[in-house]
CSV table of C-alpha atoms in Angstrom, one decimal:
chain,number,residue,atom,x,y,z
A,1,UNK,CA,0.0,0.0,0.0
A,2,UNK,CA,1.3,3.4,-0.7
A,3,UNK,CA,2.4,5.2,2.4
A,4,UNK,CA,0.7,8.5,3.4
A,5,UNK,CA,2.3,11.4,5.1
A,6,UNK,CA,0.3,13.8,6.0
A,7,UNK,CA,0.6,17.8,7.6
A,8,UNK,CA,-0.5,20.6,9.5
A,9,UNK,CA,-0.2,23.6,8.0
A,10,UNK,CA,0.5,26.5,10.8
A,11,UNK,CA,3.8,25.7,12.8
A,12,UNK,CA,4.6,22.7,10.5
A,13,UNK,CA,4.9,24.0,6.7
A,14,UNK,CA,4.0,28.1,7.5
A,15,UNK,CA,5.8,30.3,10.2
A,16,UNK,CA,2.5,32.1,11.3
A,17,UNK,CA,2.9,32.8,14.9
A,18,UNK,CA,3.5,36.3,14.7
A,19,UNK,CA,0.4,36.8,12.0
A,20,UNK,CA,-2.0,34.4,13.9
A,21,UNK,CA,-1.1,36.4,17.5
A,22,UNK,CA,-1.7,40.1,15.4
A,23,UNK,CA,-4.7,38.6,14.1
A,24,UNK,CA,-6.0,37.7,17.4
A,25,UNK,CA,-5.1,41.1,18.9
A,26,UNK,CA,-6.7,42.7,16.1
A,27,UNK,CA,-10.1,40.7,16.1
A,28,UNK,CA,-10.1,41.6,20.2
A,29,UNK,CA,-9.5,45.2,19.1
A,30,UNK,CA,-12.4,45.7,16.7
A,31,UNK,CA,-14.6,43.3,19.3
A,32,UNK,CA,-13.9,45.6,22.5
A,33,UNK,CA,-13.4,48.7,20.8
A,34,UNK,CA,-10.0,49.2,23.1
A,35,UNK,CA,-6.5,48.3,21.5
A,36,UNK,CA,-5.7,45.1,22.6
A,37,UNK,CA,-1.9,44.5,21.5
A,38,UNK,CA,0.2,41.1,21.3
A,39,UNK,CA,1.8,41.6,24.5
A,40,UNK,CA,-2.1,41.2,26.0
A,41,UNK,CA,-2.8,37.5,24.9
A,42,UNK,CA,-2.4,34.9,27.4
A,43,UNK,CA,1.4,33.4,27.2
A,44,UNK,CA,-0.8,30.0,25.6
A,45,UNK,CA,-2.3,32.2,23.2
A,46,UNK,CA,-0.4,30.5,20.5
A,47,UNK,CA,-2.0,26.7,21.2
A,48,UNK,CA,-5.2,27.5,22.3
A,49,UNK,CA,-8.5,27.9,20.6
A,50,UNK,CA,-9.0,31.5,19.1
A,51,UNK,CA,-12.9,31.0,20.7
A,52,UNK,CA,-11.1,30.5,24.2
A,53,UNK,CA,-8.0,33.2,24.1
A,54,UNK,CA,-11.0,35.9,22.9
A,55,UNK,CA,-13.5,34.2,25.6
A,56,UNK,CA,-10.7,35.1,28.6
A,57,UNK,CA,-9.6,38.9,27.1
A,58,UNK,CA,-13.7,39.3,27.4
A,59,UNK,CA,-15.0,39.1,23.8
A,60,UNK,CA,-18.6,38.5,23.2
A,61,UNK,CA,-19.6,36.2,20.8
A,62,UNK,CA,-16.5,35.2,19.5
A,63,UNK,CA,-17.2,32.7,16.9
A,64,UNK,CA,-19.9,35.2,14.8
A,65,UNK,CA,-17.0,38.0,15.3
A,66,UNK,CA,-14.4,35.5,14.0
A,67,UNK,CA,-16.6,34.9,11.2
A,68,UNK,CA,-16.6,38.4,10.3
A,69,UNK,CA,-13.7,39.6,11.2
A,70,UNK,CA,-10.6,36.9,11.2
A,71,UNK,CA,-10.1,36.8,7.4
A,72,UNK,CA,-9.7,40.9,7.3
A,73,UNK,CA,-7.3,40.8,10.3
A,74,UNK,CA,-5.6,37.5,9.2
A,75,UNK,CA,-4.9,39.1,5.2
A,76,UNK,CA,-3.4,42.6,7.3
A,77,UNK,CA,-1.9,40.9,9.8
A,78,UNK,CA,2.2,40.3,9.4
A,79,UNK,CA,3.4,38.7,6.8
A,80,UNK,CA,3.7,34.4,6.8
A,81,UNK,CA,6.4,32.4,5.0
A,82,UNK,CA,7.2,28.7,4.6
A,83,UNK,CA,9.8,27.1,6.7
A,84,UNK,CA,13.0,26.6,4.8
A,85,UNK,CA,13.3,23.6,2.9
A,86,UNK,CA,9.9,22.2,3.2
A,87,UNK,CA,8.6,21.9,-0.7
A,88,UNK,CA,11.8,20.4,-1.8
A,89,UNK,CA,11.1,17.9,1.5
A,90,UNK,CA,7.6,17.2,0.0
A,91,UNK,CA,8.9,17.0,-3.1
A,92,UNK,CA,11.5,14.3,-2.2
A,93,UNK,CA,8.7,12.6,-0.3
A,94,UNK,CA,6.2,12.2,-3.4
A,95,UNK,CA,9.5,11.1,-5.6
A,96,UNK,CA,10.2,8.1,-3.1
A,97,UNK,CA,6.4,7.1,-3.5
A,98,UNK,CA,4.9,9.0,-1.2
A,99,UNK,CA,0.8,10.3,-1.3
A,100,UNK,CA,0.6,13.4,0.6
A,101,UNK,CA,-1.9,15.7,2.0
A,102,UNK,CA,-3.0,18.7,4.3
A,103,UNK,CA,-5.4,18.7,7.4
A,104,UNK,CA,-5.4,22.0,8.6
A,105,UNK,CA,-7.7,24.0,11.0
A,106,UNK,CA,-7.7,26.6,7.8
A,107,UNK,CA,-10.4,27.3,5.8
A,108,UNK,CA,-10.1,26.3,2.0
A,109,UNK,CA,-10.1,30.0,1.1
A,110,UNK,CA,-7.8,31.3,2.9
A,111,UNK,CA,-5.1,28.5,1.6
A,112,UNK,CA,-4.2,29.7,-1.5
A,113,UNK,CA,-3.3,33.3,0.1
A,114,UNK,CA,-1.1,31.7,2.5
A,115,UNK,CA,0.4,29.1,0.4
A,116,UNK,CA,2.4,29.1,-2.4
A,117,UNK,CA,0.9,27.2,-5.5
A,118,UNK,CA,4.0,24.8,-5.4
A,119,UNK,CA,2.7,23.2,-2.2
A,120,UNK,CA,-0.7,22.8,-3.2
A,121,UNK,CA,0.5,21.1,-6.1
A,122,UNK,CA,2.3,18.9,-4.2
A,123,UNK,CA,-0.6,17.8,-2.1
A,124,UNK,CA,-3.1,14.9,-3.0
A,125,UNK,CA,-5.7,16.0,-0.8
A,126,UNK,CA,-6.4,18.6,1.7
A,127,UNK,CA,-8.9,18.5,4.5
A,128,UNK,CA,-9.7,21.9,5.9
A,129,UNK,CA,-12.2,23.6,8.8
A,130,UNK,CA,-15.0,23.4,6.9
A,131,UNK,CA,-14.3,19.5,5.4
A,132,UNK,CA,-14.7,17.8,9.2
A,133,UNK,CA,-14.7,18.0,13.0
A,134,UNK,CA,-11.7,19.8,13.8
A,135,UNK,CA,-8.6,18.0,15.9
A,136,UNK,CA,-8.3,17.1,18.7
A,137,UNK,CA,-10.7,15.1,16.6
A,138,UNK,CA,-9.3,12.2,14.0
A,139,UNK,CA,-12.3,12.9,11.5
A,140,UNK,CA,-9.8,15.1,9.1
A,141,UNK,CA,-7.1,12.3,9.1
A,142,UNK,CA,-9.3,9.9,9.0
A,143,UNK,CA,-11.4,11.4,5.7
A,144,UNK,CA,-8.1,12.6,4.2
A,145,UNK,CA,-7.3,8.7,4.2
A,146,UNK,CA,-10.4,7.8,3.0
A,147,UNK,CA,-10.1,10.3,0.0
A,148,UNK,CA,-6.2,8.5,-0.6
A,149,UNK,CA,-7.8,4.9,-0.3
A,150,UNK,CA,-5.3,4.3,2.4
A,151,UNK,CA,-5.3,2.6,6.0
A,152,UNK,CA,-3.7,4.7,9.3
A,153,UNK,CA,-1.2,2.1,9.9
A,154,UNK,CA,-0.1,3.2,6.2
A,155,UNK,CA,0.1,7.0,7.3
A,156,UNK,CA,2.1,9.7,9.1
A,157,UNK,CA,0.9,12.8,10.9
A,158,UNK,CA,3.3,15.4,10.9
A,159,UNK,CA,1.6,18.5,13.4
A,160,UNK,CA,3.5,20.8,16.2
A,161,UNK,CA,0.8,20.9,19.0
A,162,UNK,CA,-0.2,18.2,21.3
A,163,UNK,CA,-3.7,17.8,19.8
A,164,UNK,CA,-2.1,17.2,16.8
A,165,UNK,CA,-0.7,14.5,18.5
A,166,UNK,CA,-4.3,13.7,20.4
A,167,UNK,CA,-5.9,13.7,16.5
A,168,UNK,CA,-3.2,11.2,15.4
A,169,UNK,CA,-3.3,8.9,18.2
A,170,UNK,CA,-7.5,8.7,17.9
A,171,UNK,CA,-6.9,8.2,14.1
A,172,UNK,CA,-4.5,5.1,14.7
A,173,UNK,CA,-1.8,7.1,12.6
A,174,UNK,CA,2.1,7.4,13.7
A,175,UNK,CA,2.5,11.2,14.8
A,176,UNK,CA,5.8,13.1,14.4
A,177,UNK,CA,6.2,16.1,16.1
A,178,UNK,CA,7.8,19.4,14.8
A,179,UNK,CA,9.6,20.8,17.1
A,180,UNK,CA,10.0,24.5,15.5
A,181,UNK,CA,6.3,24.7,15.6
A,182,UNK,CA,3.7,26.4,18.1
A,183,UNK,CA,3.9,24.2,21.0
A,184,UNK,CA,8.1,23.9,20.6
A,185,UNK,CA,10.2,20.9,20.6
A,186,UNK,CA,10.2,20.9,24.5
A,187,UNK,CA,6.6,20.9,25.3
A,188,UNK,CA,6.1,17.9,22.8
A,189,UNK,CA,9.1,16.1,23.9
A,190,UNK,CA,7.7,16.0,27.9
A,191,UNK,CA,4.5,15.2,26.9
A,192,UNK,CA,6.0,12.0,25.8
A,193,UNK,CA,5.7,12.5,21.7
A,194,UNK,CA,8.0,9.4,20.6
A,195,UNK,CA,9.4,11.0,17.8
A,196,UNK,CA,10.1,15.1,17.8
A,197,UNK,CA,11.7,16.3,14.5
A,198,UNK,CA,14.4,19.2,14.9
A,199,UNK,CA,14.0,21.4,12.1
A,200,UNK,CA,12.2,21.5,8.9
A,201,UNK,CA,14.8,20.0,6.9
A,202,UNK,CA,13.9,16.8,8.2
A,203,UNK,CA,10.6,16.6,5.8
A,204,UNK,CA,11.9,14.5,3.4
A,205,UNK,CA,11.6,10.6,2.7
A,206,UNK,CA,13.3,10.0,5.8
A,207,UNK,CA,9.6,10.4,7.2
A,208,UNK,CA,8.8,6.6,5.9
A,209,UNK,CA,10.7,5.0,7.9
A,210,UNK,CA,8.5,6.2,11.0
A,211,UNK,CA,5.3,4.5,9.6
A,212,UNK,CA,4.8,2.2,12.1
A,213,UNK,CA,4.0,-0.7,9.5
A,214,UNK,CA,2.0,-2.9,11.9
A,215,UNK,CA,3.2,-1.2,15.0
A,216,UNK,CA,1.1,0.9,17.7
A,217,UNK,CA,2.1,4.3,16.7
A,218,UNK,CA,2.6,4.9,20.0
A,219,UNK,CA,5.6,2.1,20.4
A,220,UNK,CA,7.8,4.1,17.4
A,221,UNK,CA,11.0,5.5,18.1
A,222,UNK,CA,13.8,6.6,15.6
A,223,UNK,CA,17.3,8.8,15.8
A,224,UNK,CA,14.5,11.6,14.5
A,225,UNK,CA,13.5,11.7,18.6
């Protein structure tokens, strides 16, 4: 069976912190009609739900006002870029045989303003917000295997937060964390992620060799931890 290896978006493939923390400021801004700035968010801001971090700074309704008003912020927020090496690393992945694929909390139109054409070409499917239940929940691994005709002991999850990992786990898929993402190679590592990757050069077919072939996903370890 063809192996699978699937990826976050934000944190994995895009450096976005500093344009998803501007957008939450900004969303809090037009909400409370006081400038709330970056250096307000909660220190977790980062890995928690946009409906809890604009719950806490006392936002009303926050998912109508996200409906409204997180695109506009998002698109004027800072800019994003890709991590550094990461379509060559998909690239190499799809040349050793590899299907790949996106599950992202994004919406699909946002993604082709925050990604390049040459990763969506790259890609064989792409789940987004709007496709399934959102992680911690498996349903967008689990459709975006359905969609590839593959099985999760065929598949990698490559996310940065721990309910990336939680999604993974629930979908029967191996998990590798990156560790230049949100939640940071530390806070994966304690939380007892079995393999952590160190930077982005590491996408690349290397990544087959942690499908667990038969194995819990849980029981993998390589020299990537």
């Amino acid at each position: 069976m063809r192996p699978v290896v699937l990826f976050d978006v934000d944190g994995v493939l895009l450096d976005s912190r500093a344009a998803m923390l501007a957008t939450l400021a900004g969303v809090a801004t037009a909400a409370l009609g006081r400038r709330v700035t970056v250096a307000d968010l909660p220190p977790d801001a980062i890995t928690t739900p946009r409906v809890e971090v604009l719950s806490a700074l006392g936002v009303p309704n926050p998912d109508e006002l996200c409906e409204v008003w997180w695109d506009p912020a998002l698109a004027t927020a800072a800019g994003t870029a890709l991590f550094p090496g990461t379509v060559e690393g998909i690239a190499a992945l799809r040349a050793a045989g590899a299907a790949t694929g996106l599950v992202t909390l994004q919406t699909r139109d946002r993604l082709p303003w925050l990604l390049p054409p040459e990763v969506l070409d790259l890609m064989d499917t792409t789940v987004c917000r709007e496709d399934a239940e959102p992680k911690p929940a498996p349903d967008g691994i689990l459709l975006a295997l359905a969609r590839l005709g593959a099985t999760p002991r065929a598949a990698l999850f490559v996310g940065d937060t721990l309910t990336d990992r939680w999604a993974a786990f629930q979908a029967g898929a191996a998990f590798a964390g990156a560790g230049w993402g949100y939640a940071g190679r530390r806070a994966l590592t304690e939380a007892g992620c079995p393999v952590v990757l160190k930077n982005p050069a590491q996408i690349g077919p290397g990544l087959l060799d942690l499908i667990p072939s038969g194995r819990a996903p849980q029981q993998v370890t390589t020299a990537f931890s």
